[in-house]
Amino acid sequence: MSDLSEPDLNDFWEECDYAREAYELPPLTDRVTQSVQEQLGFRLPPAYIALMRVQNGGIPRKSAFPTTTPTSWAEDHVAITGIMGIGDTKEYSLCGELGSQFMMSEWGYPQIGVYFADCPSAGHDMICLDYRSCGPSGEPRVVHVDQSNDFEITHLADDFSSFLKGLVDEATFDSEDDCDDVTFIWRIENISAQIQNLEEVPSIGRHLLLTQSLLAGETGWVQMRLRVPSNWDVDKIALSDGALVLQTHNAGAYRVIRDNIETLGGALLAVQEPNADSVLQSVWTEHAAFDGDPFTERNVK
């Protein structure tokens, strides 16, 4: 990592409880580095290893990367929630339960390299080390892969060192930057919803597809998929009192609001089994079960 100075590395990471709990691993050792590279099948960039020797995973202070083309997050940049450490003891680590292999095998992300950074969309877009041009031992490019747009790949940087130097403060794009609560627009009147089925991606399968229209100048999510049990008989989807409510014929009603969407999405993402109706049912029941009359406002199915 010859072109990044030591002060840059030492000031790279955000200090907060969420970063320590979700991302930060014990200090990196040569043994762990070798083991992880063998499991991934790729040689990690020296710049990546050098950064992880300062702190092994976490949330960067500068959490946005400019783009010249629009993505599902914004017209001019992508946002980063955290960068995965080298290891396997945290869910958000390179070989963890929600690490690189999980995103490819369970969510259908293209097998082009190592997915190392997640985004605020709860799994619907990722940052990846792309080894297609250099081979498993070369210096990979850094790309953004957008599951919400048919896994569209957007080039970000020619190498990891350039990626680090290109990161900027999210405030550059006039949006709030908070370590524990990434800005998340939820404007119910601009959201549409429908049930879809991705048979070609079993780990996603039947799902609730949410599409949100942003106002001019806004940045935020525009599409999100939430897995639902394949045996749900959905009667109706409605907007009601600031919430999106699903009424099923055989499993009750469920209410999705700003206050539960992120925890619900994260819990659904953690369900790894392709056919797991009972587990998905329990997640929806825990985070979104609803007993009221959902149909007091317009139907959006």
PDB file of C-alpha atoms in Angstrom:
ATOM      1  CA  MET A   1       0.000   0.000   0.000  1.00  0.00           C
ATOM      2  CA  SER A   2       2.789   2.295  -0.978  1.00  0.00           C
ATOM      3  CA  ASP A   3       0.774   5.311  -2.056  1.00  0.00           C
ATOM      4  CA  LEU A   4      -1.362   5.607   1.088  1.00  0.00           C
ATOM      5  CA  SER A   5       0.380   7.262   4.027  1.00  0.00           C
ATOM      6  CA  GLU A   6       0.186   5.833   7.539  1.00  0.00           C
ATOM      7  CA  PRO A   7      -1.861   8.789   8.904  1.00  0.00           C
ATOM      8  CA  ASP A   8      -4.516   8.062   6.249  1.00  0.00           C
ATOM      9  CA  LEU A   9      -4.798   4.488   7.451  1.00  0.00           C
ATOM     10  CA  ASN A  10      -4.909   5.365  11.114  1.00  0.00           C
ATOM     11  CA  ASP A  11      -7.723   7.865  10.520  1.00  0.00           C
ATOM     12  CA  PHE A  12      -9.648   5.615   8.136  1.00  0.00           C
ATOM     13  CA  TRP A  13     -12.085   3.898  10.507  1.00  0.00           C
ATOM     14  CA  GLU A  14     -15.154   5.262  12.280  1.00  0.00           C
ATOM     15  CA  GLU A  15     -15.328   4.668  16.034  1.00  0.00           C
ATOM     16  CA  CYS A  16     -18.737   3.374  17.137  1.00  0.00           C
ATOM     17  CA  ASP A  17     -20.324   0.433  18.943  1.00  0.00           C
ATOM     18  CA  TYR A  18     -22.087  -0.910  15.868  1.00  0.00           C
ATOM     19  CA  ALA A  19     -18.809  -1.131  13.930  1.00  0.00           C
ATOM     20  CA  ARG A  20     -17.142  -3.027  16.775  1.00  0.00           C
ATOM     21  CA  GLU A  21     -20.068  -5.438  17.164  1.00  0.00           C
ATOM     22  CA  ALA A  22     -20.846  -6.143  13.502  1.00  0.00           C
ATOM     23  CA  TYR A  23     -17.535  -5.857  11.632  1.00  0.00           C
ATOM     24  CA  GLU A  24     -14.368  -5.562  13.698  1.00  0.00           C
ATOM     25  CA  LEU A  25     -12.383  -8.800  14.085  1.00  0.00           C
ATOM     26  CA  PRO A  26      -9.347  -9.591  16.269  1.00  0.00           C
ATOM     27  CA  PRO A  27      -5.974  -8.287  15.007  1.00  0.00           C
ATOM     28  CA  LEU A  28      -5.003  -9.896  11.718  1.00  0.00           C
ATOM     29  CA  THR A  29      -2.386 -12.639  11.619  1.00  0.00           C
ATOM     30  CA  ASP A  30      -0.514 -14.211   8.697  1.00  0.00           C
ATOM     31  CA  ARG A  31      -2.153 -17.560   9.443  1.00  0.00           C
ATOM     32  CA  VAL A  32      -5.677 -16.151   9.228  1.00  0.00           C
ATOM     33  CA  THR A  33      -4.805 -14.234   6.055  1.00  0.00           C
ATOM     34  CA  GLN A  34      -3.517 -17.375   4.375  1.00  0.00           C
ATOM     35  CA  SER A  35      -6.521 -19.440   5.498  1.00  0.00           C
ATOM     36  CA  VAL A  36      -9.047 -16.898   4.240  1.00  0.00           C
ATOM     37  CA  GLN A  37      -7.307 -16.542   0.886  1.00  0.00           C
ATOM     38  CA  GLU A  38      -7.359 -20.325   0.476  1.00  0.00           C
ATOM     39  CA  GLN A  39     -11.073 -20.464   1.300  1.00  0.00           C
ATOM     40  CA  LEU A  40     -11.890 -17.633  -1.110  1.00  0.00           C
ATOM     41  CA  GLY A  41      -9.608 -18.891  -3.868  1.00  0.00           C
ATOM     42  CA  PHE A  42      -8.143 -15.437  -4.439  1.00  0.00           C
ATOM     43  CA  ARG A  43      -5.050 -13.527  -3.368  1.00  0.00           C
ATOM     44  CA  LEU A  44      -6.245 -10.411  -1.529  1.00  0.00           C
ATOM     45  CA  PRO A  45      -4.697  -7.090  -2.608  1.00  0.00           C
ATOM     46  CA  PRO A  46      -1.716  -5.991  -0.475  1.00  0.00           C
ATOM     47  CA  ALA A  47      -3.566  -2.713   0.153  1.00  0.00           C
ATOM     48  CA  TYR A  48      -6.514  -4.614   1.616  1.00  0.00           C
ATOM     49  CA  ILE A  49      -4.288  -6.622   3.934  1.00  0.00           C
ATOM     50  CA  ALA A  50      -2.414  -3.480   5.011  1.00  0.00           C
ATOM     51  CA  LEU A  51      -5.673  -1.740   5.895  1.00  0.00           C
ATOM     52  CA  MET A  52      -6.859  -4.730   7.902  1.00  0.00           C
ATOM     53  CA  ARG A  53      -3.619  -4.803   9.880  1.00  0.00           C
ATOM     54  CA  VAL A  54      -4.551  -1.353  11.191  1.00  0.00           C
ATOM     55  CA  GLN A  55      -8.084  -2.530  12.061  1.00  0.00           C
ATOM     56  CA  ASN A  56      -9.590  -5.781  10.872  1.00  0.00           C
ATOM     57  CA  GLY A  57     -12.945  -4.659   9.471  1.00  0.00           C
ATOM     58  CA  GLY A  58     -15.267  -1.809  10.311  1.00  0.00           C
ATOM     59  CA  ILE A  59     -17.070   1.267   9.014  1.00  0.00           C
ATOM     60  CA  PRO A  60     -15.049   3.837   7.063  1.00  0.00           C
ATOM     61  CA  ARG A  61     -15.256   7.494   8.036  1.00  0.00           C
ATOM     62  CA  LYS A  62     -15.651   8.317   4.356  1.00  0.00           C
ATOM     63  CA  SER A  63     -18.472   6.084   3.205  1.00  0.00           C
ATOM     64  CA  ALA A  64     -19.348   7.171  -0.342  1.00  0.00           C
ATOM     65  CA  PHE A  65     -17.707   6.620  -3.711  1.00  0.00           C
ATOM     66  CA  PRO A  66     -18.541   8.877  -6.695  1.00  0.00           C
ATOM     67  CA  THR A  67     -19.816   7.303  -9.910  1.00  0.00           C
ATOM     68  CA  THR A  68     -20.297   8.682 -13.406  1.00  0.00           C
ATOM     69  CA  THR A  69     -23.434   6.591 -13.980  1.00  0.00           C
ATOM     70  CA  PRO A  70     -26.577   6.198 -11.846  1.00  0.00           C
ATOM     71  CA  THR A  71     -27.111   3.195  -9.585  1.00  0.00           C
ATOM     72  CA  SER A  72     -30.062   2.025  -7.530  1.00  0.00           C
ATOM     73  CA  TRP A  73     -28.716   4.120  -4.645  1.00  0.00           C
ATOM     74  CA  ALA A  74     -28.078   7.489  -6.283  1.00  0.00           C
ATOM     75  CA  GLU A  75     -27.422   9.324  -9.520  1.00  0.00           C
ATOM     76  CA  ASP A  76     -23.793  10.071  -8.737  1.00  0.00           C
ATOM     77  CA  HIS A  77     -22.414   7.754  -6.044  1.00  0.00           C
ATOM     78  CA  VAL A  78     -22.687   4.526  -4.103  1.00  0.00           C
ATOM     79  CA  ALA A  79     -22.827   4.297  -0.319  1.00  0.00           C
ATOM     80  CA  ILE A  80     -20.962   1.831   1.890  1.00  0.00           C
ATOM     81  CA  THR A  81     -22.206   0.509   5.227  1.00  0.00           C
ATOM     82  CA  GLY A  82     -19.053  -1.397   6.205  1.00  0.00           C
ATOM     83  CA  ILE A  83     -15.929  -3.173   4.962  1.00  0.00           C
ATOM     84  CA  MET A  84     -15.498  -6.818   5.934  1.00  0.00           C
ATOM     85  CA  GLY A  85     -12.523  -7.988   7.942  1.00  0.00           C
ATOM     86  CA  ILE A  86     -10.290 -10.913   7.022  1.00  0.00           C
ATOM     87  CA  GLY A  87     -11.682 -13.843   8.989  1.00  0.00           C
ATOM     88  CA  ASP A  88     -14.899 -15.737   9.672  1.00  0.00           C
ATOM     89  CA  THR A  89     -15.998 -14.986  13.236  1.00  0.00           C
ATOM     90  CA  LYS A  90     -18.403 -12.146  12.439  1.00  0.00           C
ATOM     91  CA  GLU A  91     -21.400 -12.417  10.108  1.00  0.00           C
ATOM     92  CA  TYR A  92     -19.995  -9.474   8.142  1.00  0.00           C
ATOM     93  CA  SER A  93     -16.500 -10.861   7.557  1.00  0.00           C
ATOM     94  CA  LEU A  94     -15.074 -12.178   4.288  1.00  0.00           C
ATOM     95  CA  CYS A  95     -15.727 -15.831   5.228  1.00  0.00           C
ATOM     96  CA  GLY A  96     -18.559 -15.158   7.677  1.00  0.00           C
ATOM     97  CA  GLU A  97     -22.190 -16.242   7.450  1.00  0.00           C
ATOM     98  CA  LEU A  98     -23.077 -13.168   5.355  1.00  0.00           C
ATOM     99  CA  GLY A  99     -19.694 -12.928   3.651  1.00  0.00           C
ATOM    100  CA  SER A 100     -18.565 -13.212   0.054  1.00  0.00           C
ATOM    101  CA  GLN A 101     -19.455 -16.873  -0.559  1.00  0.00           C
ATOM    102  CA  PHE A 102     -22.934 -16.383   0.905  1.00  0.00           C
ATOM    103  CA  MET A 103     -23.704 -13.501  -1.455  1.00  0.00           C
ATOM    104  CA  MET A 104     -22.791 -15.650  -4.467  1.00  0.00           C
ATOM    105  CA  SER A 105     -24.251 -19.015  -3.446  1.00  0.00           C
ATOM    106  CA  GLU A 106     -27.427 -17.806  -1.743  1.00  0.00           C
ATOM    107  CA  TRP A 107     -28.220 -14.449  -3.369  1.00  0.00           C
ATOM    108  CA  GLY A 108     -27.012 -15.260  -6.868  1.00  0.00           C
ATOM    109  CA  TYR A 109     -24.334 -12.573  -7.137  1.00  0.00           C
ATOM    110  CA  PRO A 110     -22.004 -13.211 -10.121  1.00  0.00           C
ATOM    111  CA  GLN A 111     -18.894 -15.213  -9.281  1.00  0.00           C
ATOM    112  CA  ILE A 112     -16.347 -12.605 -10.317  1.00  0.00           C
ATOM    113  CA  GLY A 113     -14.229 -12.361  -7.177  1.00  0.00           C
ATOM    114  CA  VAL A 114     -14.578 -11.306  -3.528  1.00  0.00           C
ATOM    115  CA  TYR A 115     -17.515  -9.292  -2.156  1.00  0.00           C
ATOM    116  CA  PHE A 116     -15.970  -7.211   0.604  1.00  0.00           C
ATOM    117  CA  ALA A 117     -18.273  -4.280   1.417  1.00  0.00           C
ATOM    118  CA  ASP A 118     -22.009  -4.077   1.960  1.00  0.00           C
ATOM    119  CA  CYS A 119     -24.327  -1.175   1.227  1.00  0.00           C
ATOM    120  CA  PRO A 120     -27.366   0.319   3.021  1.00  0.00           C
ATOM    121  CA  SER A 121     -29.800  -1.749   0.920  1.00  0.00           C
ATOM    122  CA  ALA A 122     -29.500  -4.847   3.170  1.00  0.00           C
ATOM    123  CA  GLY A 123     -27.887  -7.042   0.542  1.00  0.00           C
ATOM    124  CA  HIS A 124     -29.368  -5.623  -2.662  1.00  0.00           C
ATOM    125  CA  ASP A 125     -26.079  -4.119  -3.803  1.00  0.00           C
ATOM    126  CA  MET A 126     -22.466  -4.887  -2.883  1.00  0.00           C
ATOM    127  CA  ILE A 127     -18.879  -3.757  -3.524  1.00  0.00           C
ATOM    128  CA  CYS A 128     -16.617  -6.422  -5.018  1.00  0.00           C
ATOM    129  CA  LEU A 129     -12.984  -7.143  -5.865  1.00  0.00           C
ATOM    130  CA  ASP A 130     -13.277  -8.098  -9.546  1.00  0.00           C
ATOM    131  CA  TYR A 131     -10.660 -10.646 -10.698  1.00  0.00           C
ATOM    132  CA  ARG A 132     -12.035 -11.285 -14.177  1.00  0.00           C
ATOM    133  CA  SER A 133      -9.219  -9.467 -15.979  1.00  0.00           C
ATOM    134  CA  CYS A 134      -6.290 -10.248 -13.675  1.00  0.00           C
ATOM    135  CA  GLY A 135      -6.893 -13.808 -12.533  1.00  0.00           C
ATOM    136  CA  PRO A 136      -7.032 -15.078  -8.926  1.00  0.00           C
ATOM    137  CA  SER A 137      -3.458 -13.946  -8.111  1.00  0.00           C
ATOM    138  CA  GLY A 138      -3.530 -10.545  -9.793  1.00  0.00           C
ATOM    139  CA  GLU A 139      -4.530  -7.039  -8.728  1.00  0.00           C
ATOM    140  CA  PRO A 140      -8.340  -6.853  -8.945  1.00  0.00           C
ATOM    141  CA  ARG A 141     -10.473  -3.920  -9.933  1.00  0.00           C
ATOM    142  CA  VAL A 142     -13.165  -2.635  -7.579  1.00  0.00           C
ATOM    143  CA  VAL A 143     -16.756  -2.692  -8.843  1.00  0.00           C
ATOM    144  CA  HIS A 144     -20.285  -2.087  -7.600  1.00  0.00           C
ATOM    145  CA  VAL A 145     -22.719  -4.963  -8.262  1.00  0.00           C
ATOM    146  CA  ASP A 146     -26.401  -4.033  -8.208  1.00  0.00           C
ATOM    147  CA  GLN A 147     -28.699  -6.975  -7.524  1.00  0.00           C
ATOM    148  CA  SER A 148     -31.717  -4.673  -7.825  1.00  0.00           C
ATOM    149  CA  ASN A 149     -30.790  -3.917 -11.449  1.00  0.00           C
ATOM    150  CA  ASP A 150     -30.193  -7.477 -12.684  1.00  0.00           C
ATOM    151  CA  PHE A 151     -26.716  -7.572 -11.120  1.00  0.00           C
ATOM    152  CA  GLU A 152     -25.469  -4.628 -13.157  1.00  0.00           C
ATOM    153  CA  ILE A 153     -21.712  -4.119 -12.661  1.00  0.00           C
ATOM    154  CA  THR A 154     -20.318  -0.575 -12.381  1.00  0.00           C
ATOM    155  CA  HIS A 155     -16.559   0.034 -12.410  1.00  0.00           C
ATOM    156  CA  LEU A 156     -15.366   2.100  -9.441  1.00  0.00           C
ATOM    157  CA  ALA A 157     -11.553   1.895  -9.321  1.00  0.00           C
ATOM    158  CA  ASP A 158      -8.661   0.140 -11.058  1.00  0.00           C
ATOM    159  CA  ASP A 159      -7.315  -1.259  -7.770  1.00  0.00           C
ATOM    160  CA  PHE A 160      -8.092  -1.302  -4.064  1.00  0.00           C
ATOM    161  CA  SER A 161      -5.620   1.439  -3.198  1.00  0.00           C
ATOM    162  CA  SER A 162      -7.300   3.773  -5.707  1.00  0.00           C
ATOM    163  CA  PHE A 163     -10.679   2.813  -4.255  1.00  0.00           C
ATOM    164  CA  LEU A 164      -9.594   3.856  -0.758  1.00  0.00           C
ATOM    165  CA  LYS A 165      -8.245   7.172  -2.008  1.00  0.00           C
ATOM    166  CA  GLY A 166     -11.480   7.806  -3.918  1.00  0.00           C
ATOM    167  CA  LEU A 167     -13.785   7.481  -0.911  1.00  0.00           C
ATOM    168  CA  VAL A 168     -15.447  10.736   0.152  1.00  0.00           C
ATOM    169  CA  ASP A 169     -17.667  11.889   2.995  1.00  0.00           C
ATOM    170  CA  GLU A 170     -21.343  11.114   2.436  1.00  0.00           C
ATOM    171  CA  ALA A 171     -22.064  14.749   3.345  1.00  0.00           C
ATOM    172  CA  THR A 172     -20.484  15.667  -0.007  1.00  0.00           C
ATOM    173  CA  PHE A 173     -23.771  14.535  -1.531  1.00  0.00           C
ATOM    174  CA  ASP A 174     -25.930  16.486   0.928  1.00  0.00           C
ATOM    175  CA  SER A 175     -27.166  13.526   2.938  1.00  0.00           C
ATOM    176  CA  GLU A 176     -26.718  12.759   6.628  1.00  0.00           C
ATOM    177  CA  ASP A 177     -23.878  10.463   7.671  1.00  0.00           C
ATOM    178  CA  ASP A 178     -24.417   8.585  10.899  1.00  0.00           C
ATOM    179  CA  CYS A 179     -22.545   5.452  11.891  1.00  0.00           C
ATOM    180  CA  ASP A 180     -25.496   3.849  13.635  1.00  0.00           C
ATOM    181  CA  ASP A 181     -28.336   5.022  11.396  1.00  0.00           C
ATOM    182  CA  VAL A 182     -27.603   5.373   7.694  1.00  0.00           C
ATOM    183  CA  THR A 183     -29.964   7.840   6.035  1.00  0.00           C
ATOM    184  CA  PHE A 184     -32.931   5.788   4.836  1.00  0.00           C
ATOM    185  CA  ILE A 185     -35.774   7.406   2.941  1.00  0.00           C
ATOM    186  CA  TRP A 186     -39.171   5.823   3.516  1.00  0.00           C
ATOM    187  CA  ARG A 187     -41.927   7.897   1.907  1.00  0.00           C
ATOM    188  CA  ILE A 188     -44.920   5.604   1.722  1.00  0.00           C
ATOM    189  CA  GLU A 189     -46.821   7.615  -0.887  1.00  0.00           C
ATOM    190  CA  ASN A 190     -43.912   7.075  -3.315  1.00  0.00           C
ATOM    191  CA  ILE A 191     -43.698   3.302  -2.796  1.00  0.00           C
ATOM    192  CA  SER A 192     -45.313   0.605  -4.926  1.00  0.00           C
ATOM    193  CA  ALA A 193     -45.303  -3.111  -4.131  1.00  0.00           C
ATOM    194  CA  GLN A 194     -45.947  -6.454  -5.749  1.00  0.00           C
ATOM    195  CA  ILE A 195     -45.242 -10.138  -5.156  1.00  0.00           C
ATOM    196  CA  GLN A 196     -42.724 -11.646  -7.582  1.00  0.00           C
ATOM    197  CA  ASN A 197     -40.908 -14.953  -7.943  1.00  0.00           C
ATOM    198  CA  LEU A 198     -37.268 -15.349  -9.043  1.00  0.00           C
ATOM    199  CA  GLU A 199     -37.214 -19.052  -9.816  1.00  0.00           C
ATOM    200  CA  GLU A 200     -33.709 -18.747 -11.301  1.00  0.00           C
ATOM    201  CA  VAL A 201     -32.381 -17.505  -7.935  1.00  0.00           C
ATOM    202  CA  PRO A 202     -33.743 -19.992  -5.357  1.00  0.00           C
ATOM    203  CA  SER A 203     -32.216 -18.109  -2.435  1.00  0.00           C
ATOM    204  CA  ILE A 204     -34.454 -15.138  -3.260  1.00  0.00           C
ATOM    205  CA  GLY A 205     -37.401 -17.030  -4.732  1.00  0.00           C
ATOM    206  CA  ARG A 206     -40.798 -15.576  -3.901  1.00  0.00           C
ATOM    207  CA  HIS A 207     -40.489 -12.068  -2.559  1.00  0.00           C
ATOM    208  CA  LEU A 208     -42.130  -8.728  -1.989  1.00  0.00           C
ATOM    209  CA  LEU A 209     -40.672  -6.246  -4.474  1.00  0.00           C
ATOM    210  CA  LEU A 210     -40.730  -2.643  -3.234  1.00  0.00           C
ATOM    211  CA  THR A 211     -40.046   0.224  -5.646  1.00  0.00           C
ATOM    212  CA  GLN A 212     -39.650   3.786  -4.390  1.00  0.00           C
ATOM    213  CA  SER A 213     -39.684   6.984  -6.471  1.00  0.00           C
ATOM    214  CA  LEU A 214     -37.248   9.615  -5.188  1.00  0.00           C
ATOM    215  CA  LEU A 215     -37.686  13.341  -5.429  1.00  0.00           C
ATOM    216  CA  ALA A 216     -35.320  15.479  -7.489  1.00  0.00           C
ATOM    217  CA  GLY A 217     -31.925  15.683  -5.776  1.00  0.00           C
ATOM    218  CA  GLU A 218     -32.628  12.856  -3.309  1.00  0.00           C
ATOM    219  CA  THR A 219     -30.400   9.833  -2.820  1.00  0.00           C
ATOM    220  CA  GLY A 220     -31.620   6.576  -1.369  1.00  0.00           C
ATOM    221  CA  TRP A 221     -32.949   3.129  -2.212  1.00  0.00           C
ATOM    222  CA  VAL A 222     -35.178   2.721  -5.245  1.00  0.00           C
ATOM    223  CA  GLN A 223     -35.780  -1.029  -5.183  1.00  0.00           C
ATOM    224  CA  MET A 224     -35.789  -3.678  -2.456  1.00  0.00           C
ATOM    225  CA  ARG A 225     -36.695  -7.370  -2.297  1.00  0.00           C
ATOM    226  CA  LEU A 226     -37.997  -9.013   0.893  1.00  0.00           C
ATOM    227  CA  ARG A 227     -38.325 -12.811   0.818  1.00  0.00           C
ATOM    228  CA  VAL A 228     -41.730 -14.224   1.715  1.00  0.00           C
ATOM    229  CA  PRO A 229     -42.756 -17.850   2.325  1.00  0.00           C
ATOM    230  CA  SER A 230     -43.588 -19.649  -0.896  1.00  0.00           C
ATOM    231  CA  ASN A 231     -46.820 -20.957   0.634  1.00  0.00           C
ATOM    232  CA  TRP A 232     -48.267 -17.511   1.401  1.00  0.00           C
ATOM    233  CA  ASP A 233     -51.577 -16.853  -0.329  1.00  0.00           C
ATOM    234  CA  VAL A 234     -51.448 -13.046  -0.556  1.00  0.00           C
ATOM    235  CA  ASP A 235     -54.917 -11.536  -0.824  1.00  0.00           C
ATOM    236  CA  LYS A 236     -53.997  -7.874  -0.866  1.00  0.00           C
ATOM    237  CA  ILE A 237     -51.200  -5.332  -0.450  1.00  0.00           C
ATOM    238  CA  ALA A 238     -52.209  -1.921   0.862  1.00  0.00           C
ATOM    239  CA  LEU A 239     -50.842   1.418   2.006  1.00  0.00           C
ATOM    240  CA  SER A 240     -52.300   2.263   5.382  1.00  0.00           C
ATOM    241  CA  ASP A 241     -51.361   5.004   7.843  1.00  0.00           C
ATOM    242  CA  GLY A 242     -47.728   5.335   6.749  1.00  0.00           C
ATOM    243  CA  ALA A 243     -47.248   1.577   6.413  1.00  0.00           C
ATOM    244  CA  LEU A 244     -47.296  -1.100   3.769  1.00  0.00           C
ATOM    245  CA  VAL A 245     -49.492  -3.999   4.846  1.00  0.00           C
ATOM    246  CA  LEU A 246     -49.726  -7.506   3.396  1.00  0.00           C
ATOM    247  CA  GLN A 247     -52.912  -9.467   4.003  1.00  0.00           C
ATOM    248  CA  THR A 248     -52.574 -13.205   3.448  1.00  0.00           C
ATOM    249  CA  HIS A 249     -55.400 -15.724   3.264  1.00  0.00           C
ATOM    250  CA  ASN A 250     -53.558 -18.360   5.268  1.00  0.00           C
ATOM    251  CA  ALA A 251     -50.980 -16.582   7.470  1.00  0.00           C
ATOM    252  CA  GLY A 252     -52.434 -13.314   8.801  1.00  0.00           C
ATOM    253  CA  ALA A 253     -51.348  -9.737   8.127  1.00  0.00           C
ATOM    254  CA  TYR A 254     -47.916  -8.074   8.233  1.00  0.00           C
ATOM    255  CA  ARG A 255     -47.021  -4.409   8.556  1.00  0.00           C
ATOM    256  CA  VAL A 256     -43.815  -2.935   7.055  1.00  0.00           C
ATOM    257  CA  ILE A 257     -42.869   0.556   8.276  1.00  0.00           C
ATOM    258  CA  ARG A 258     -39.803   2.780   8.465  1.00  0.00           C
ATOM    259  CA  ASP A 259     -39.043   1.559  11.985  1.00  0.00           C
ATOM    260  CA  ASN A 260     -38.905  -2.154  11.149  1.00  0.00           C
ATOM    261  CA  ILE A 261     -37.849  -2.381   7.496  1.00  0.00           C
ATOM    262  CA  GLU A 262     -34.095  -2.505   8.157  1.00  0.00           C
ATOM    263  CA  THR A 263     -34.250  -5.104  10.943  1.00  0.00           C
ATOM    264  CA  LEU A 264     -36.759  -7.140   8.949  1.00  0.00           C
ATOM    265  CA  GLY A 265     -34.599  -6.973   5.821  1.00  0.00           C
ATOM    266  CA  GLY A 266     -31.471  -7.956   7.727  1.00  0.00           C
ATOM    267  CA  ALA A 267     -33.179 -10.908   9.403  1.00  0.00           C
ATOM    268  CA  LEU A 268     -34.565 -12.149   6.081  1.00  0.00           C
ATOM    269  CA  LEU A 269     -31.128 -11.804   4.501  1.00  0.00           C
ATOM    270  CA  ALA A 270     -29.693 -14.079   7.199  1.00  0.00           C
ATOM    271  CA  VAL A 271     -32.032 -16.923   6.194  1.00  0.00           C
ATOM    272  CA  GLN A 272     -29.689 -18.954   4.011  1.00  0.00           C
ATOM    273  CA  GLU A 273     -31.836 -21.965   3.091  1.00  0.00           C
ATOM    274  CA  PRO A 274     -33.370 -21.781  -0.415  1.00  0.00           C
ATOM    275  CA  ASN A 275     -36.605 -23.414   0.835  1.00  0.00           C
ATOM    276  CA  ALA A 276     -37.231 -22.221   4.349  1.00  0.00           C
ATOM    277  CA  ASP A 277     -40.900 -21.280   4.637  1.00  0.00           C
ATOM    278  CA  SER A 278     -41.094 -21.955   8.372  1.00  0.00           C
ATOM    279  CA  VAL A 279     -38.022 -19.823   9.113  1.00  0.00           C
ATOM    280  CA  LEU A 280     -39.214 -16.984   6.880  1.00  0.00           C
ATOM    281  CA  GLN A 281     -42.620 -17.167   8.541  1.00  0.00           C
ATOM    282  CA  SER A 282     -41.047 -16.807  11.987  1.00  0.00           C
ATOM    283  CA  VAL A 283     -38.996 -13.788  10.851  1.00  0.00           C
ATOM    284  CA  TRP A 284     -42.059 -12.014   9.476  1.00  0.00           C
ATOM    285  CA  THR A 285     -44.013 -12.873  12.624  1.00  0.00           C
ATOM    286  CA  GLU A 286     -41.276 -11.562  14.929  1.00  0.00           C
ATOM    287  CA  HIS A 287     -40.655  -8.282  13.091  1.00  0.00           C
ATOM    288  CA  ALA A 288     -43.880  -7.387  11.263  1.00  0.00           C
ATOM    289  CA  ALA A 289     -46.971  -9.261  12.549  1.00  0.00           C
ATOM    290  CA  PHE A 290     -50.060  -7.012  12.506  1.00  0.00           C
ATOM    291  CA  ASP A 291     -53.517  -7.489  14.071  1.00  0.00           C
ATOM    292  CA  GLY A 292     -55.375  -4.375  12.897  1.00  0.00           C
ATOM    293  CA  ASP A 293     -57.523  -3.638   9.844  1.00  0.00           C
ATOM    294  CA  PRO A 294     -54.964  -2.816   7.143  1.00  0.00           C
ATOM    295  CA  PHE A 295     -57.248  -1.569   4.400  1.00  0.00           C
ATOM    296  CA  THR A 296     -58.158   1.999   5.212  1.00  0.00           C
ATOM    297  CA  GLU A 297     -56.198   3.549   2.334  1.00  0.00           C
ATOM    298  CA  ARG A 298     -55.506   2.832  -1.325  1.00  0.00           C
ATOM    299  CA  ASN A 299     -54.641  -0.619  -2.613  1.00  0.00           C
ATOM    300  CA  VAL A 300     -51.268  -0.842  -4.368  1.00  0.00           C
ATOM    301  CA  LYS A 301     -51.193  -4.455  -5.500  1.00  0.00           C
TER     302      LYS A 301
END
